[in-house]
Short mmCIF file of C-alpha atoms in Angstrom, two decimals:
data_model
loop_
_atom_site.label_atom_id
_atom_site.label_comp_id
_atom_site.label_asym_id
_atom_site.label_seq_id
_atom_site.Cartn_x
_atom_site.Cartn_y
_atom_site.Cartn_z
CA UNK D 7 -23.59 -4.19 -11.04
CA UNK D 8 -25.37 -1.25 -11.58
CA UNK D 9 -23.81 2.00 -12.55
CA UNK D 10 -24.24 4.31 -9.63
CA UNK D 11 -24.34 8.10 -10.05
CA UNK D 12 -21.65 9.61 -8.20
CA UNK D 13 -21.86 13.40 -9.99
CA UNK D 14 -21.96 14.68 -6.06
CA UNK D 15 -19.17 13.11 -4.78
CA UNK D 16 -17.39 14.86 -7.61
CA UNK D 17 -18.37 18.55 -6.48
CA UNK D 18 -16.17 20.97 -5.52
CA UNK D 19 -15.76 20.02 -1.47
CA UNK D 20 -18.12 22.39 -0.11
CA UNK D 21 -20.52 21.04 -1.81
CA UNK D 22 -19.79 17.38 -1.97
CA UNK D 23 -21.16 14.10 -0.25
CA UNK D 24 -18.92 11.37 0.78
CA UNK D 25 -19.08 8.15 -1.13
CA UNK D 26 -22.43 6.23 -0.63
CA UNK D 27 -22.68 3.75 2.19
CA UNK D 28 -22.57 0.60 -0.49
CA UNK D 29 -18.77 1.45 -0.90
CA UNK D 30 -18.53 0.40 2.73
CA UNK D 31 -20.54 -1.93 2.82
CA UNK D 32 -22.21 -4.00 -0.30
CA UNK D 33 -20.34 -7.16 -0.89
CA UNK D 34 -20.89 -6.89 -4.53
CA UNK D 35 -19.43 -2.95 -4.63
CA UNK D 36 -16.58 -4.58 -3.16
CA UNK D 37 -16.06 -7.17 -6.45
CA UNK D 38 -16.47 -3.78 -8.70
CA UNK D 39 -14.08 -2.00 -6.66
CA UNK D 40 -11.39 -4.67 -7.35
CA UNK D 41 -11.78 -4.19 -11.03
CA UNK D 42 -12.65 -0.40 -11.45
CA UNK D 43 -9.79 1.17 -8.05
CA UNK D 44 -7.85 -1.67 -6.99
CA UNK D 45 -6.56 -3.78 -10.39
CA UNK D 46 -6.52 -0.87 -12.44
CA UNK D 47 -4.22 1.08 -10.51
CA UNK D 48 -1.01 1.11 -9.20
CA UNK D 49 -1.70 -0.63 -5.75
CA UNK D 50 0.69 -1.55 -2.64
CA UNK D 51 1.10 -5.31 -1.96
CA UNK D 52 3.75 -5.91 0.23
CA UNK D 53 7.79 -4.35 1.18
CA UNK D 54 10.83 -4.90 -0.73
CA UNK D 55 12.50 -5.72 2.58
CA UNK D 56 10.01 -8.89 2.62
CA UNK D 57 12.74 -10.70 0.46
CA UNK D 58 15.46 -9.53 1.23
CA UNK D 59 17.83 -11.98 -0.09
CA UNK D 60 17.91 -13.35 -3.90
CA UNK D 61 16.12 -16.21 -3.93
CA UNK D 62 13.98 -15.63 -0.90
CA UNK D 63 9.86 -16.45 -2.00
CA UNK D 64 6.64 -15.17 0.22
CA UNK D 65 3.30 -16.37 -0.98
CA UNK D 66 0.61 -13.44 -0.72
CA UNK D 67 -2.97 -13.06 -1.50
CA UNK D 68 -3.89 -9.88 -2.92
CA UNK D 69 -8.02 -9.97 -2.70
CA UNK D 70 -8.05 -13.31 -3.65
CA UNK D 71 -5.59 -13.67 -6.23
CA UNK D 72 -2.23 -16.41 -5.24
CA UNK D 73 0.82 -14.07 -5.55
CA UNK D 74 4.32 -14.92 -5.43
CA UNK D 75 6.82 -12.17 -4.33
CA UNK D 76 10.06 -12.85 -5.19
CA UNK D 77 13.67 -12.03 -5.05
CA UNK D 78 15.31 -13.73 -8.30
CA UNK D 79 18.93 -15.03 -8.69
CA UNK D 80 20.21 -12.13 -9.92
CA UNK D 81 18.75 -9.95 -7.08
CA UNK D 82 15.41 -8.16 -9.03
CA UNK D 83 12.22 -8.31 -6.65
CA UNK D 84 9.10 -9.88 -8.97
CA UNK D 85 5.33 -10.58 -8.53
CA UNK D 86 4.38 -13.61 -10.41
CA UNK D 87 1.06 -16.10 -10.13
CA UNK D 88 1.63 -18.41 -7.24
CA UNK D 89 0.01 -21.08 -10.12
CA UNK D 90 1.27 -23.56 -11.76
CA UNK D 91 0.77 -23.30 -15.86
CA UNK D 92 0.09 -27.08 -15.75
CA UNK D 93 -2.59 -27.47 -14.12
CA UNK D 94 -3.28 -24.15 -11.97
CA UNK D 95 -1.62 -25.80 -8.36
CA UNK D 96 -0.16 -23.42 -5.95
CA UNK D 97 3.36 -23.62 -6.37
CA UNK D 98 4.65 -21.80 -2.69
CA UNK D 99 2.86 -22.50 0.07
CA UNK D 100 5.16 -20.77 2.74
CA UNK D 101 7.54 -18.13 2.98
CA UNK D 102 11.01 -20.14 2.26
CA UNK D 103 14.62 -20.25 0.22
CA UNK D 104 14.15 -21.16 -3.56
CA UNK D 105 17.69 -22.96 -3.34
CA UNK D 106 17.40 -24.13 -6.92
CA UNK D 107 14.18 -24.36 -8.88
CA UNK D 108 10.19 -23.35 -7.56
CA UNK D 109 8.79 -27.08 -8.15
CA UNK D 110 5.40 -27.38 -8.26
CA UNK D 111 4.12 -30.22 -5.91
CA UNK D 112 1.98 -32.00 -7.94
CA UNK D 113 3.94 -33.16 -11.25
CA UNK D 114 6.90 -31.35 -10.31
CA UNK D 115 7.17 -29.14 -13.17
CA UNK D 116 9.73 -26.15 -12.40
CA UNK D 117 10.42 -22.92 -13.15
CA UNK D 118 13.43 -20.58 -12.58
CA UNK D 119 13.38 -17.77 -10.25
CA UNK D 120 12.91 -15.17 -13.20
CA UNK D 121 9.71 -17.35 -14.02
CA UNK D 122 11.12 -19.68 -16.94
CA UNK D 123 9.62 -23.17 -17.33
CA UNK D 124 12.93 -25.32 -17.46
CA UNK D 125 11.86 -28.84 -16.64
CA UNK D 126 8.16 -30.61 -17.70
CA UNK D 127 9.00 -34.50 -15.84
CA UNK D 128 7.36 -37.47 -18.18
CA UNK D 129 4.99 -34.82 -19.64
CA UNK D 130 5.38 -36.78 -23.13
CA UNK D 131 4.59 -39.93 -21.18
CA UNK D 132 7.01 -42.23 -18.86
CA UNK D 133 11.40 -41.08 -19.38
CA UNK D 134 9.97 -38.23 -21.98
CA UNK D 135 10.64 -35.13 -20.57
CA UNK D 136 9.34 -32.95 -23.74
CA UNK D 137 6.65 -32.64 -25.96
CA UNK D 138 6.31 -30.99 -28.99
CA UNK D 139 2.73 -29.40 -27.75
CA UNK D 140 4.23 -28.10 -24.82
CA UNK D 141 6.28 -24.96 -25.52
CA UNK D 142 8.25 -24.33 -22.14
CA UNK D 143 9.23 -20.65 -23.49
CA UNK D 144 5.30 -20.31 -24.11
CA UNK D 145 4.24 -21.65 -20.33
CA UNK D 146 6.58 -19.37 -18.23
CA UNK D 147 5.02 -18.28 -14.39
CA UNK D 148 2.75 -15.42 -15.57
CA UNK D 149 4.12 -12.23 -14.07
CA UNK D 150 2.35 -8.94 -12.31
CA UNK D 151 3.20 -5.74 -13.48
CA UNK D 152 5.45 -4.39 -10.38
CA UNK D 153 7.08 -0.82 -9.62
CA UNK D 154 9.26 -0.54 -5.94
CA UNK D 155 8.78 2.77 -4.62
CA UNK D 156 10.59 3.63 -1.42
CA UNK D 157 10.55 -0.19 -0.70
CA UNK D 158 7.33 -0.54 -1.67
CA UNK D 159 5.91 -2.93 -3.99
CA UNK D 160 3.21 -1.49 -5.90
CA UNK D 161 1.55 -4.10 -8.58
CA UNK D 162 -0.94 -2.99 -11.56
CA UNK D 163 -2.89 -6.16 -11.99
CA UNK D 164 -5.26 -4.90 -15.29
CA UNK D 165 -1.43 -4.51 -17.01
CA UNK D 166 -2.65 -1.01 -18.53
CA UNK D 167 -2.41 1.71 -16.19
CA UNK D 168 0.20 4.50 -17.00
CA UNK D 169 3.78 3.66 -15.68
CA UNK D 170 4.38 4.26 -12.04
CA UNK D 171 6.68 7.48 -13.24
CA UNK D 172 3.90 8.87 -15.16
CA UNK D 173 1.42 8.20 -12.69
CA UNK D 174 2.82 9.84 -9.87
CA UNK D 175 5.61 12.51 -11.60
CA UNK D 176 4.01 15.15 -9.05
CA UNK D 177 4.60 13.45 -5.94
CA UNK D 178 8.20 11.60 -7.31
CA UNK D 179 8.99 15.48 -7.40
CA UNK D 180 7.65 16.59 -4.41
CA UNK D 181 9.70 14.27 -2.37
CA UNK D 182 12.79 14.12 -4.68
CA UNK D 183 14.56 15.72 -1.93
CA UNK D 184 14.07 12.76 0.71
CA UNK D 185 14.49 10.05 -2.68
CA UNK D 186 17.48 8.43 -0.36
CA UNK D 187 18.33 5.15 0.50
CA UNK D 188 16.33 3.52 3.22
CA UNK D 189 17.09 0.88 5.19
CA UNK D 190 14.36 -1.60 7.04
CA UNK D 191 14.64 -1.40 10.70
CA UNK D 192 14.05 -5.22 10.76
CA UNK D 193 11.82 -7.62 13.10
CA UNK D 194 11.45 -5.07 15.43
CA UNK D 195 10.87 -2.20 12.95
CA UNK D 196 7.38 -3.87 11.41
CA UNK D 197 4.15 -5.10 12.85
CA UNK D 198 0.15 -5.17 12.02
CA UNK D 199 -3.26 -4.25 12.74
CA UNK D 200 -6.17 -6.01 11.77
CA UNK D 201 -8.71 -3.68 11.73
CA UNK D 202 -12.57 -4.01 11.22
CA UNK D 203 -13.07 -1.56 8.69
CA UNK D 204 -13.40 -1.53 4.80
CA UNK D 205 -9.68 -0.06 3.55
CA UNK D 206 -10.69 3.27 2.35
CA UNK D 207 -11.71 4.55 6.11
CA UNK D 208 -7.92 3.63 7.29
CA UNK D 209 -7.07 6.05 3.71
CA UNK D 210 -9.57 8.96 4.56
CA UNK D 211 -8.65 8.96 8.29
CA UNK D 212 -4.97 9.13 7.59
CA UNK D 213 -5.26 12.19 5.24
CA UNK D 214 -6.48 14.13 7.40
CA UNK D 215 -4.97 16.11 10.72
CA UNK D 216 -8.47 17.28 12.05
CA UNK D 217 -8.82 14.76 14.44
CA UNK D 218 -5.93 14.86 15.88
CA UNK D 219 -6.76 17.03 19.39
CA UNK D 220 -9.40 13.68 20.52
CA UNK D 221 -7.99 10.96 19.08
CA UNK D 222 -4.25 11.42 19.60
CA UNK D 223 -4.01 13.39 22.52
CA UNK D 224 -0.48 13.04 23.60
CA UNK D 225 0.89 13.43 20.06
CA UNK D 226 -1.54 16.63 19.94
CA UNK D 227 0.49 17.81 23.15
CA UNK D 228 3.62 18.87 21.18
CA UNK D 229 2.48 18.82 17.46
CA UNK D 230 -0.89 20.87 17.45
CA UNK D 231 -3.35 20.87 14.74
CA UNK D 232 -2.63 24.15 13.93
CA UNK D 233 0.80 23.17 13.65
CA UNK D 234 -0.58 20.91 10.48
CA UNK D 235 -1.44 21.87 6.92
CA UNK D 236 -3.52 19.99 4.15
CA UNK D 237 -2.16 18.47 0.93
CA UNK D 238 -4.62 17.59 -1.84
CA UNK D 239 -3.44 17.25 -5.18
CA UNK D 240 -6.73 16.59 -7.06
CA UNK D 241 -6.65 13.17 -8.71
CA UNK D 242 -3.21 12.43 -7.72
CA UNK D 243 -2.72 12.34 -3.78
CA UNK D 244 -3.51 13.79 -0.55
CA UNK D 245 -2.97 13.87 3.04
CA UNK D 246 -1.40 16.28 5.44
CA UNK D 247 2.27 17.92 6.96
CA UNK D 248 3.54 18.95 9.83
CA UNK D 249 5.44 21.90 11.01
CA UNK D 250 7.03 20.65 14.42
CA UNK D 251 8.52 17.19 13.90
CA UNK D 252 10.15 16.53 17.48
CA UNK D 253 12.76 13.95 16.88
CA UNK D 254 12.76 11.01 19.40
CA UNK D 255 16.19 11.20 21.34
CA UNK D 256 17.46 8.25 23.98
CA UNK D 257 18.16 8.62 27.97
CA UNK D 258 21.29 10.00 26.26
CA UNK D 259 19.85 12.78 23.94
CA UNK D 260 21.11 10.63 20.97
CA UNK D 261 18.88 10.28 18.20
CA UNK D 262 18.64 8.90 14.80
CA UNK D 263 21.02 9.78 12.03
CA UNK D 264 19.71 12.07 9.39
CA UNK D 265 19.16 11.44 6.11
CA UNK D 266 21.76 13.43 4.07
CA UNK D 267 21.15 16.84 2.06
CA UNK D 268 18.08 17.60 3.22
CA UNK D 269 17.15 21.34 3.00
CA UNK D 270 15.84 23.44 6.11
CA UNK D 271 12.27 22.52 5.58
CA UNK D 272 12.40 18.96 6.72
CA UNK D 273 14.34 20.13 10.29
CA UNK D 274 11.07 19.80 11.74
CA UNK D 275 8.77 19.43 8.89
CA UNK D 276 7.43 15.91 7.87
CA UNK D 277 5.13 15.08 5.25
CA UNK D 278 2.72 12.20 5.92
CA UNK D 279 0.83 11.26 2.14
CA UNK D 280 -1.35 8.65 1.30
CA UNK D 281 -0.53 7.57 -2.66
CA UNK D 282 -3.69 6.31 -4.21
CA UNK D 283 -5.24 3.77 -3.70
CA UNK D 284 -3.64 1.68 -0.43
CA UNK D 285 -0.22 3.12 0.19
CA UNK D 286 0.27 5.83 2.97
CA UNK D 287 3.88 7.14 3.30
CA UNK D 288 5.95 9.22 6.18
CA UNK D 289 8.60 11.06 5.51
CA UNK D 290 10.49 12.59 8.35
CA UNK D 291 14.35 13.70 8.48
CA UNK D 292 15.76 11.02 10.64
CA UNK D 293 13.60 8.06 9.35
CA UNK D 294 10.90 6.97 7.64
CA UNK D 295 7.46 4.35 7.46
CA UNK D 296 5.06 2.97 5.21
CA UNK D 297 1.96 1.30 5.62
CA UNK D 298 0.58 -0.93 2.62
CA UNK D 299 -3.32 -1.37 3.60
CA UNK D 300 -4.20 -5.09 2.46
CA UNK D 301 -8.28 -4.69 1.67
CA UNK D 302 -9.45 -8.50 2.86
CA UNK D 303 -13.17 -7.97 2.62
CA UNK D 304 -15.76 -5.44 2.92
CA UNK D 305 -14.97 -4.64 6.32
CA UNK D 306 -11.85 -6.22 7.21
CA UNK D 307 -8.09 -4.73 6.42
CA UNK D 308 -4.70 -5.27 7.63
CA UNK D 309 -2.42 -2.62 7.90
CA UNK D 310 0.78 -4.03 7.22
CA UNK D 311 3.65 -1.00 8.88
CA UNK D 312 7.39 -1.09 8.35
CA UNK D 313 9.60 1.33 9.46
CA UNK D 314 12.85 2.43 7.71
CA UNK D 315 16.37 4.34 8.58
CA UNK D 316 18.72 6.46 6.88
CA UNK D 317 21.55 3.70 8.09
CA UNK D 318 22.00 -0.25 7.86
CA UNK D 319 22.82 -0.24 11.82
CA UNK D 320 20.31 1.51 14.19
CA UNK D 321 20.62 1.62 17.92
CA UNK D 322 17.99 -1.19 19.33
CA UNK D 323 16.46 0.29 22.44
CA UNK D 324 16.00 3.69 20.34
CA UNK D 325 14.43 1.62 17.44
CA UNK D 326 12.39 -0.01 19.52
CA UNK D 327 11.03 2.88 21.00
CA UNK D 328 9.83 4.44 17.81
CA UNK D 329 8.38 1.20 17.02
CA UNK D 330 6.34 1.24 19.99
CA UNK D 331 5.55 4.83 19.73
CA UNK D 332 3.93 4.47 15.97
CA UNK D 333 2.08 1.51 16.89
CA UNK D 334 0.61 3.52 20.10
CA UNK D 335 -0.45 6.22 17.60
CA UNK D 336 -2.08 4.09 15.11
CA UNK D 337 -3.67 1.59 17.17
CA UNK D 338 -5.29 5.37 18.64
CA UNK D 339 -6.78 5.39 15.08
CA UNK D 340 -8.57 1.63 15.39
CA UNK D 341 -12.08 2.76 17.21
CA UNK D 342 -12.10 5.40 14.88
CA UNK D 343 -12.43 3.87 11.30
CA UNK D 344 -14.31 0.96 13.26
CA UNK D 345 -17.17 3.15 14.27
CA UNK D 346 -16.93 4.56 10.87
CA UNK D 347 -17.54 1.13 9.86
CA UNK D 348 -20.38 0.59 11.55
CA UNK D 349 -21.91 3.71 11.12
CA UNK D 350 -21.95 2.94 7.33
CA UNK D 351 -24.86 1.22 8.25
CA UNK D 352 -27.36 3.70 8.80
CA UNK D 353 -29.64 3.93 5.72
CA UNK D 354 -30.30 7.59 6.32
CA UNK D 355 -26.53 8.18 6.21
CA UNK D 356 -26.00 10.04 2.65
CA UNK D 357 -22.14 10.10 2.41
CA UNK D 358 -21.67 12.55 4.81
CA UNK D 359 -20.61 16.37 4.47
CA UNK D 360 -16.93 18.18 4.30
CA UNK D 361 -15.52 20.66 6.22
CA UNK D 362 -13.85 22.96 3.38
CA UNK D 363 -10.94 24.01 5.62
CA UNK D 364 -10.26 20.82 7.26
CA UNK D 365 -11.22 17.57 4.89
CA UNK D 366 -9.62 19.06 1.72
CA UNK D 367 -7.29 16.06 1.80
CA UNK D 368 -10.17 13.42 2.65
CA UNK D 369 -12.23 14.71 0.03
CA UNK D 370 -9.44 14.62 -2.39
CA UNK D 371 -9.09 10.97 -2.14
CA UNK D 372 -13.11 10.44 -2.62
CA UNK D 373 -13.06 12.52 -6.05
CA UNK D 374 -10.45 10.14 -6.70
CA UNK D 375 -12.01 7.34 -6.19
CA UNK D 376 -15.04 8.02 -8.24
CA UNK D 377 -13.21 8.97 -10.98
CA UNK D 378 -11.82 5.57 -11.43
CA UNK D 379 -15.56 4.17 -11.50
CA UNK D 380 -16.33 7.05 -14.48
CA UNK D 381 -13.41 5.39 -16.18
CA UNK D 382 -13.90 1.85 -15.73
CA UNK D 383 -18.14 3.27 -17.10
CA UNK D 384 -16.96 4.53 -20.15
CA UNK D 385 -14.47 1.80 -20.83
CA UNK D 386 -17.11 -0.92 -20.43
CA UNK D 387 -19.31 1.59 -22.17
CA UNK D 388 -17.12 1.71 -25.42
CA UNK D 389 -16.62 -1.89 -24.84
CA UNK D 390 -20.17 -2.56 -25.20
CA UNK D 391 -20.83 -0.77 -28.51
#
């Protein structure tokens, strides 16, 4: 594809444009993305909490790609190629128990839960279970760089990005202080959108708090937009915080159990960050969410949201509550990034402008993005010489 120029997305933000329309919109921007944002980067595929028991197996696509998350015998959560080494079958078709070995259908080789190759049936014809060609330590599931960050799973497909811990030392440290144990509010405590929108809208939309008075009026009625505040960390993260977090109490004024230690600042602060490229994270001082954005095509993403306590055992009409009142707020958000979506479509449309007070955070996240496409230039640049 084509190099595009994207020197004025890079501007400082009150001079900037917004990404150009193809990055909404052009199938085959989409394919570069993968490669240049997506693979090279450190990006959310699924929860922890999605296996929560060793041996439980959920097969995932991740833009195409057949991935296996797994929890192994001895409890570790992996990401390995739902493939077969034989001859490239899916090995998992459905989320299930791995009692003993992951057999593949087809000539029923099998591999252990940590990925080994430990049986190869007849492969040196009929009662031969070996052959000297076939090296089982060689032929182990190939496995996907993985990192679990407040239950997430992040994966770094290309294998060379900086560790997670390097990557993102700034925000580990900004949030050391709510680094605490959190537990998933189960069944009730997860659910999804499928959205018509390409995945960086559902990003830029969540950094921001300026919308917040006409698209979310009735969480606008106690926490104001002037009660808000912008975080951009250039080339890092962005998104915003609030200074009025009202906790949710029942019929009986109970409410959730804090998380312990917490200083002053989160008594009714929360922090609500989106951690490049398809993560965004809420931190509040009773509980906590995350929403992994799964990119499907050009315009079509699934916000997978899971919602997580500072105890094992939550009360179930109050959980369910603040289930209900999350998915009310960001189902507010839907007609938004769709008629961003669509809008994308104008030719005219150049990107779009900033306001410098308000879209620090949005803008933030653009710069971003482009800088991974000047890397991923240069690196096919050097590669070409």
């Amino acid at each position: 594809m084509e190099i595009q120029d994207l020197s004025a997305v890079r501007r400082p933000v009150e001079e900037a444009l917004g990404l150009p329309n193809s990055h909404y919109t052009d199938p085959a921007q989409f394919e570069a993305e993968k490669k240049a944002v997506l693979f090279a980067s450190w990006s959310g595929l699924a929860v922890a909490a999605d296996v929560p028991e060793p041996g439980d197996a959920v097969p995932l696509s991740f833009l195409g790609m057949p991935l296996l998350l797994l929890r192994d015998k001895q409890g570790q959560v992996r990401v390995f190629y739902n493939t077969c080494r034989h001859r490239g079958m899916i090995l998992v078709e459905e989320p299930r128990k791995i009692e003993g070995a992951i057999r593949c259908p087809y000539h029923s080789w099998c591999y252990a839960t940590d990925g080994r190759l430990v049986t190869t049936p007849h492969v040196g014809g009929p009662g031969q279970n070996t052959h000297d060609a076939v090296k089982r330590s060689e032929l182990g599931l190939i496995e996907v760089r993985s990192h679990i960050w407040r239950d997430v799973v992040f994966i770094n497909v290309s294998g060379d990005a900086a560790p997670f811990e390097e990557v993102h030392a700034d925000l580990l440290k900004r949030w050391e202080e709510v680094e605490k144990p959190v537990y998933h509010g189960g069944t009730d405590s997860k659910f999804t959108l499928e959205v018509n929108t390409n995945w960086k809208l559902a990003v830029e939309n969540y950094c921001e708090s300026y919308h917040l008075p006409w698209v979310h009026p009735g969480l606008n009625s106690y926490s104001r937009l002037e009660d808000h505040y912008n975080i951009a960390e250039p080339g890092q993260y962005s998104g915003q915080g609030t200074l009025v977090y009202r906790q949710l109490k029942s019929h009986n004024g109970d409410t959730f159990p804090d998380f312990d230690g917490l200083s002053d600042k989160w008594d009714e602060g929360a922090e609500y960050i989106a951690v490049y490229p398809n993560v965004l994270l809420g931190a509040q001082r009773d509980h906590a969410f995350a929403i992994v954005l799964e990119p499907v095509a050009i315009d079509q993403t699934i916000e997978h949201i899971h919602l997580y306590y500072a105890a094992p055992e939550i009360e179930q009409g109050l959980r369910a509550r603040n289930t209900q009142l999350w998915k009310t707020v960001f189902e507010e958000d839907v007609f938004v990034v769709e008629g961003m979506q669509r809008g994308r479509h104008a030719v005219g449309f150049d990107g779009g402008r900033f306001s410098p007070a308000m879209d620090g955070p949005t803008h933030c996240f653009h710069d971003w993005v482009a800088s991974r496409y000047e890397i991923a230039n240069a690196n096919q640049s050097t590669a070409a010489e």
